[in-house]
Each structure stands twice: as structure tokens, then as C-alpha cells.
XYZ file of C-alpha atoms in Angstrom:
253
model
C -0.018 -0.012 0.019
C 1.734 3.102 -1.268
C 0.429 5.497 1.406
C 0.654 3.176 4.379
C 1.146 5.175 7.602
C 0.631 8.567 5.994
C -1.896 11.059 7.258
C -4.130 12.531 4.571
C -6.793 15.174 5.016
C -9.745 15.720 2.672
C -12.041 18.671 3.163
C -15.585 18.115 2.018
C -14.846 14.389 2.510
C -18.233 13.245 3.568
C -19.841 12.911 0.205
C -19.354 12.996 -3.600
C -15.881 13.437 -5.012
C -14.282 14.059 -1.604
C -15.657 10.851 -0.103
C -14.478 8.752 -3.036
C -10.998 10.229 -2.851
C -10.888 9.683 0.888
C -11.838 6.050 0.543
C -9.219 5.472 -2.151
C -6.523 6.989 0.009
C -7.641 4.833 2.971
C -7.584 1.755 0.765
C -3.996 2.718 -0.122
C -3.058 2.649 3.559
C -3.418 6.243 4.630
C -5.203 7.405 7.764
C -7.614 9.986 6.361
C -9.193 12.845 8.226
C -12.407 13.809 6.480
C -13.895 17.200 7.233
C -17.228 18.911 6.668
C -19.870 20.980 8.375
C -22.328 18.041 9.011
C -21.000 15.503 11.485
C -23.686 12.959 10.731
C -22.665 12.846 7.072
C -19.030 12.424 7.973
C -19.829 9.680 10.501
C -21.928 7.837 7.951
C -19.087 8.060 5.413
C -16.603 6.691 7.923
C -18.819 3.982 9.356
C -17.384 1.104 7.267
C -13.858 2.420 6.859
C -11.655 2.253 9.966
C -9.014 4.498 8.374
C -11.504 7.337 7.881
C -11.657 9.847 10.751
C -14.526 12.451 10.867
C -13.740 16.022 11.841
C -16.522 18.530 11.935
C -14.987 21.710 10.483
C -16.178 24.699 8.505
C -13.318 25.682 6.168
C -14.457 29.322 6.366
C -13.907 29.464 10.115
C -10.182 30.209 10.756
C -10.110 28.955 14.338
C -11.944 25.743 13.399
C -9.476 25.041 10.596
C -6.309 25.778 12.484
C -7.423 24.021 15.728
C -9.012 21.161 13.882
C -6.022 20.350 11.624
C -3.634 20.756 14.522
C -5.638 18.264 16.586
C -5.841 15.804 13.639
C -2.061 16.080 13.173
C -1.487 15.448 16.870
C -3.534 12.263 16.624
C -2.455 10.929 13.219
C 0.790 12.709 12.335
C 1.729 15.495 9.938
C -0.610 16.029 7.044
C 1.415 14.694 4.112
C -1.515 14.637 1.684
C -3.921 17.583 1.793
C -6.915 17.595 -0.597
C -8.759 20.937 -0.476
C -12.074 19.752 -1.931
C -14.762 21.670 0.073
C -16.654 24.195 -2.066
C -20.017 25.742 -2.776
C -21.686 26.869 -6.004
C -24.571 29.318 -6.213
C -25.933 30.338 -9.598
C -27.507 33.584 -10.778
C -26.928 36.519 -13.033
C -24.146 38.929 -12.197
C -26.609 41.837 -11.929
C -28.560 40.025 -9.235
C -25.567 38.584 -7.310
C -25.481 40.017 -3.830
C -22.301 40.951 -1.988
C -23.303 38.393 0.646
C -23.340 35.646 -2.025
C -19.971 36.843 -3.363
C -18.349 36.860 0.070
C -19.891 33.533 1.043
C -18.448 31.910 -2.095
C -14.979 33.429 -1.617
C -14.949 32.492 2.055
C -15.519 28.803 1.323
C -13.890 28.341 -2.054
C -10.819 30.552 -1.683
C -10.238 31.473 1.942
C -10.954 27.853 2.913
C -8.217 26.572 0.669
C -5.722 29.225 1.961
C -6.461 28.264 5.546
C -6.417 24.545 4.952
C -3.080 24.603 3.122
C -1.497 26.911 5.638
C -2.590 24.733 8.611
C -1.512 21.546 6.869
C 1.892 22.976 6.061
C 2.386 24.052 9.664
C 1.973 20.378 10.665
C 4.611 19.170 8.238
C 8.319 19.026 9.050
C 10.437 20.994 6.587
C 12.168 17.850 5.228
C 9.006 15.741 4.857
C 7.425 15.254 1.430
C 3.926 16.556 0.888
C 1.135 16.806 -1.650
C -1.176 19.815 -1.567
C -3.994 19.522 -4.120
C -7.026 21.696 -4.666
C -10.170 20.531 -6.460
C -10.836 23.463 -8.763
C -13.187 23.079 -11.760
C -13.372 23.650 -15.455
C -14.713 26.999 -14.228
C -11.133 27.626 -13.124
C -9.914 27.692 -16.700
C -12.918 29.220 -18.458
C -15.946 31.349 -17.648
C -19.288 29.783 -16.684
C -22.458 31.643 -17.477
C -24.496 32.794 -14.502
C -21.820 31.718 -12.039
C -19.407 34.652 -11.739
C -18.482 34.303 -8.029
C -17.894 30.550 -8.494
C -15.854 31.118 -11.640
C -13.687 33.778 -9.985
C -13.090 31.604 -6.919
C -12.029 28.636 -8.976
C -9.666 30.757 -11.060
C -8.258 32.202 -7.836
C -7.283 28.837 -6.314
C -5.311 28.065 -9.459
C -3.386 31.270 -8.881
C -2.789 30.177 -5.309
C -1.447 26.815 -6.493
C 0.930 28.525 -8.949
C 2.182 30.986 -6.393
C 2.792 28.324 -3.738
C 4.592 26.008 -6.186
C 7.090 28.749 -6.949
C 7.519 29.826 -3.346
C 8.273 26.343 -2.080
C 10.080 25.041 -5.167
C 13.591 25.010 -3.687
C 12.677 25.164 -0.004
C 10.688 22.021 0.777
C 9.776 18.741 -0.923
C 6.127 19.692 -1.303
C 4.133 19.906 -4.540
C 1.028 21.979 -5.207
C -1.419 21.128 -8.020
C -4.998 21.749 -9.095
C -7.487 19.224 -10.442
C -10.190 20.651 -12.710
C -13.089 18.275 -13.343
C -16.032 19.047 -15.477
C -19.567 17.999 -14.500
C -19.312 14.775 -12.510
C -22.192 12.334 -11.838
C -22.561 13.011 -8.104
C -25.529 13.340 -5.748
C -25.429 17.086 -6.227
C -25.858 16.799 -10.003
C -28.555 14.143 -9.572
C -30.456 16.531 -7.218
C -30.527 19.171 -9.949
C -32.158 16.928 -12.540
C -35.811 17.159 -11.365
C -35.706 20.917 -11.693
C -34.313 20.698 -15.180
C -36.884 18.054 -16.115
C -39.647 20.463 -15.174
C -38.082 23.552 -16.673
C -37.301 21.982 -20.090
C -40.018 19.278 -20.123
C -37.565 16.438 -20.633
C -37.079 13.074 -18.963
C -34.248 12.275 -16.594
C -31.872 11.230 -19.357
C -32.660 14.450 -21.207
C -31.924 16.544 -18.103
C -28.648 14.715 -17.568
C -27.727 15.413 -21.181
C -28.334 19.136 -20.635
C -25.842 19.106 -17.740
C -23.361 16.987 -19.658
C -23.244 19.508 -22.523
C -20.740 21.492 -20.521
C -18.200 18.628 -20.830
C -16.375 18.365 -24.121
C -17.289 14.665 -24.243
C -21.006 15.557 -23.815
C -21.135 12.926 -21.085
C -21.195 13.184 -17.301
C -17.910 12.190 -15.791
C -17.602 9.207 -13.417
C -16.377 10.076 -9.920
C -13.744 7.334 -10.292
C -12.127 9.313 -13.099
C -11.408 12.289 -10.782
C -10.238 9.951 -8.059
C -7.846 8.186 -10.326
C -6.278 11.420 -11.387
C -6.020 12.500 -7.729
C -4.339 9.269 -6.737
C -1.736 9.767 -9.411
C -0.997 13.290 -8.234
C -0.519 11.872 -4.724
C 1.838 9.161 -5.940
C 5.679 9.056 -5.996
C 5.383 8.947 -9.787
C 4.060 12.492 -9.794
C 6.791 13.973 -7.594
C 7.923 16.261 -10.469
C 4.404 17.433 -11.260
C 4.142 20.823 -9.568
C 2.142 23.964 -10.139
C -0.008 22.262 -12.712
C -3.681 22.397 -13.672
C -5.083 19.011 -14.681
C -8.305 19.193 -16.674
C -10.779 16.299 -16.722
C -13.520 17.170 -19.123
C -13.331 14.748 -22.032
C -11.397 17.160 -24.241
C -9.543 20.468 -24.397
C -11.329 23.259 -22.465
């Protein structure tokens, strides 16, 4: 098991992409701290996986992040693999986007990554290898209609990755990368289908096809595809991959 004995941390690890990544890391031998705002969801995700450890934590709360990650590191060791996956997406036209929506999006999607990485790095000895990876989005490399705050936040975390990769390049054996999936077949996407079915008078398959149009392949991605790319970025074989943006969308974005 490649990651046996390592401590990994996955924010937003109770469901969807985060949960799948956390399970894969645990299956590879890592002890994985999974974080989120809903403890019951985290506990359910960890119920059948002894290497998954729930930690209730809002990534937008500085004290919760710093104290939570410090406590997790005290229990399970330095965070050698940090997956900043937690995020929110609220749609709407730019003209009707409130400042509260803008700030809420930035607090979770950008500030949360900043705090998570900073706290994880503080747990890590200077000579220990580390992988810091953010789950951005295809919205991080192109604009999405009616999603300006989300688009800006996902562009911003890619800038954070690029800046950190340069800052730490000759100082510490830590890499920083971004994964940019398109629309993935998760519970969140499935929950949107009934509304699309009503709005466009289509069946479930038709609604899924409407969402999938945003992917170059015109198909929803499987969660396993994102997880496989993440596991490669965490591996020893990707030790020279640094400051990169990996797109998973079925074609060039």
C-alpha cells in the first residue's frame, strides 16, 4: 500500500468526489481525516472504513481550521496529503448577485483553501514530502455563464497553487497542483435533474444530457475518473508534477 502510515486530510470528505478520494486513500493505507460541516454525514461516510476519521469543520472558520487540523495532526501525524475539496456553488446573473453571495463563495472556495493549506503545512516538518492539491473546476480555466463568483473563486485557487509552487520550489519537498473536473455524476448533480426536467419538459436522461453538454465529451464524468487522477497526483510517480492544472472534461477546455 503506497500510502501506508501517511496522514491525509480531505475537506468536504463526507460525500461526492471528496468521499471517493478519501476512501481510495484509505484503501491505499493512509489514515484519512475527512472534514465537513455536517458531522452525521461524516460519521456515515466513515462507518465502514476504519481508516477514515470524521472532523466537523467549517473551512471558512479560521479557528476551526487551525485548531481542527492541529488536533488531527497530533492524533495521526503530519498532514502529508492535503486535498482541499470543500466548495459551494450558487448560480444567478451577475446583476442580481449580492455581496453576501460573493463573500460566502469566496470564504468557502478561496479562503478555505488558503487556511487549509497553511494549517496543513504548519503540521509538516520541513524535510518531509507533501502533496497539496485543490479541487478546482473547469470553471477555473474558463468562464461559466450565471456563475461569476464561482468562476472567480475557482480561477483564484489556481493562482494560489501557482504561487505556492514557486515559493516552495527550492525550499521544501512539497508539490502543489489543481485538479479541474467538469460535470461529475454526483448526488449534487442528480439533485438538480428534477428541476431541469420540469423547466425543459424532458425526462431524466434528457436533463442529464443538458448538464453533460458543458463537458467536451458531452457525457457526465464518473467520480472514479477524478479519483484516479487525484491518486496519481498523490503518488511518487508525480513527484515532479508541480504547479499544474489538470483538466478532466473529455477534451480540451
